[in-house]
Amino acid sequence: MKEQKQLLENIISGIKEKKGKNITTINIKDIPGAICDYFVICEGNSPTQVAALAESVEHVVKTKTQESPIRVQGQRLAEWIGIDYGDIIVHIFLPEKRSFYNIDNLWSDAKTEAIPNEE
């Protein structure tokens, strides 16, 4: 459990390092059939920033925990990049893609936490 909390904190740190916005964590571990324990969702303003956010998350997590993602998807277009760490899946969106897919509201019965934007 401590390792999972450390992983979650390092993912958020990697997002903040590149000025990711509107970070939300969704705790879905108590929901039957959930594919992981947490979603971390955030957004970048451009495909370049979305790609930089993904690279930062991978770098911070690897440096601090020695963990590598199981899979990373979406790097080619960088409109929505998914990073799978097994128990935690990171979604990095362009704002319009985040709004369109509305993942934040799919798990309305889960515990969510909004992480304040850093100015």
Protein backbone atom coordinates (compact mmCIF):
# COMPACT_ATOMS: atom_id res chain seq x y z
CA MET A 1 0.00 0.00 0.00
CA LYS A 2 2.85 2.38 0.83
CA GLU A 3 4.42 1.66 -2.58
CA GLN A 4 1.12 2.45 -4.33
CA LYS A 5 0.81 5.76 -2.47
CA GLN A 6 4.42 6.61 -3.40
CA LEU A 7 3.71 5.76 -7.04
CA LEU A 8 0.61 7.96 -7.00
CA GLU A 9 2.55 10.86 -5.47
CA ASN A 10 5.35 10.52 -8.02
CA ILE A 11 2.89 10.47 -10.93
CA ILE A 12 1.35 13.70 -9.64
CA SER A 13 4.81 15.19 -9.14
CA GLY A 14 5.73 14.37 -12.76
CA ILE A 15 2.56 16.07 -13.97
CA LYS A 16 3.16 19.17 -11.86
CA GLU A 17 6.77 19.38 -13.04
CA LYS A 18 5.55 20.15 -16.58
CA LYS A 19 2.63 22.33 -15.46
CA GLY A 20 -0.16 19.83 -16.10
CA LYS A 21 -3.60 21.23 -15.25
CA ASN A 22 -6.84 20.00 -13.72
CA ILE A 23 -5.35 16.92 -12.08
CA THR A 24 -7.90 14.50 -10.65
CA THR A 25 -7.38 11.18 -8.91
CA ILE A 26 -10.20 8.67 -8.94
CA ASN A 27 -10.09 5.83 -6.41
CA ILE A 28 -11.95 2.92 -7.99
CA LYS A 29 -10.46 0.04 -6.02
CA ASP A 30 -13.72 -0.68 -4.18
CA ILE A 31 -15.79 -0.80 -7.36
CA PRO A 32 -16.46 -4.35 -8.57
CA GLY A 33 -14.94 -5.07 -11.97
CA ALA A 34 -12.62 -2.04 -11.94
CA ILE A 35 -9.52 -2.57 -14.08
CA CYS A 36 -7.18 -0.81 -11.63
CA ASP A 37 -7.17 0.91 -8.24
CA TYR A 38 -6.69 4.51 -9.40
CA PHE A 39 -7.05 6.72 -12.42
CA VAL A 40 -5.02 9.89 -12.56
CA ILE A 41 -6.41 12.33 -15.11
CA CYS A 42 -4.92 15.63 -16.23
CA GLU A 43 -4.56 17.83 -19.26
CA GLY A 44 -2.01 19.73 -21.27
CA ASN A 45 -2.65 22.71 -23.56
CA SER A 46 -1.09 21.25 -26.72
CA PRO A 47 0.08 17.91 -28.11
CA THR A 48 3.64 19.01 -27.29
CA GLN A 49 2.73 19.57 -23.64
CA VAL A 50 0.73 16.33 -23.47
CA ALA A 51 3.81 14.44 -24.72
CA ALA A 52 6.06 16.33 -22.27
CA LEU A 53 3.73 15.47 -19.38
CA ALA A 54 3.87 11.78 -20.28
CA GLU A 55 7.67 11.86 -20.52
CA SER A 56 7.90 13.67 -17.19
CA VAL A 57 5.64 11.14 -15.44
CA GLU A 58 7.71 8.25 -16.78
CA HIS A 59 10.99 9.95 -15.83
CA VAL A 60 9.97 10.92 -12.29
CA VAL A 61 8.43 7.52 -11.56
CA LYS A 62 11.46 5.65 -12.94
CA THR A 63 13.92 7.85 -11.05
CA LYS A 64 12.11 7.70 -7.70
CA THR A 65 10.63 4.18 -7.69
CA GLN A 66 12.43 2.23 -10.46
CA GLU A 67 8.98 1.42 -11.90
CA SER A 68 8.40 1.34 -15.64
CA PRO A 69 4.96 1.42 -17.24
CA ILE A 70 3.44 -1.80 -18.51
CA ARG A 71 2.22 0.04 -21.59
CA VAL A 72 2.03 3.56 -23.00
CA GLN A 73 -0.50 4.40 -25.72
CA GLY A 74 -1.26 7.50 -27.77
CA GLN A 75 2.17 9.07 -28.17
CA ARG A 76 1.90 9.46 -31.94
CA LEU A 77 -0.92 12.03 -31.89
CA ALA A 78 -0.46 13.13 -28.26
CA GLU A 79 -4.12 14.09 -27.87
CA TRP A 80 -4.69 11.46 -25.20
CA ILE A 81 -1.82 9.47 -23.76
CA GLY A 82 -2.51 6.56 -21.44
CA ILE A 83 0.22 5.25 -19.15
CA ASP A 84 -0.51 1.90 -17.46
CA TYR A 85 1.28 1.14 -14.21
CA GLY A 86 -0.97 -1.81 -13.37
CA ASP A 87 -2.76 -0.56 -10.27
CA ILE A 88 -2.70 3.04 -11.52
CA ILE A 89 -3.58 4.25 -15.01
CA VAL A 90 -2.66 7.79 -16.03
CA HIS A 91 -4.71 9.66 -18.65
CA ILE A 92 -3.19 12.82 -20.12
CA PHE A 93 -5.58 14.71 -22.40
CA LEU A 94 -5.94 17.77 -24.52
CA PRO A 95 -8.85 19.69 -22.90
CA GLU A 96 -11.30 19.02 -25.75
CA LYS A 97 -10.53 15.27 -25.72
CA ARG A 98 -10.96 15.12 -21.95
CA SER A 99 -14.33 16.80 -22.27
CA PHE A 100 -15.39 14.50 -25.12
CA TYR A 101 -14.46 11.22 -23.37
CA ASN A 102 -15.64 12.44 -19.95
CA ILE A 103 -13.77 9.74 -18.02
CA ASP A 104 -13.98 11.86 -14.87
CA ASN A 105 -17.74 11.24 -14.67
CA LEU A 106 -17.86 7.59 -15.72
CA TRP A 107 -17.00 6.55 -12.18
CA SER A 108 -19.46 8.80 -10.33
CA ASP A 109 -19.66 6.41 -7.38
CA ALA A 110 -15.88 6.50 -6.86
CA LYS A 111 -13.91 8.77 -4.55
CA THR A 112 -12.39 11.64 -6.50
CA GLU A 113 -9.83 14.20 -5.46
CA ALA A 114 -9.01 17.36 -7.39
CA ILE A 115 -5.37 18.38 -7.05
CA PRO A 116 -5.01 22.19 -7.07
CA ASN A 117 -3.31 23.73 -10.11
CA GLU A 118 0.07 25.27 -9.40
CA GLU A 119 0.51 28.79 -10.69
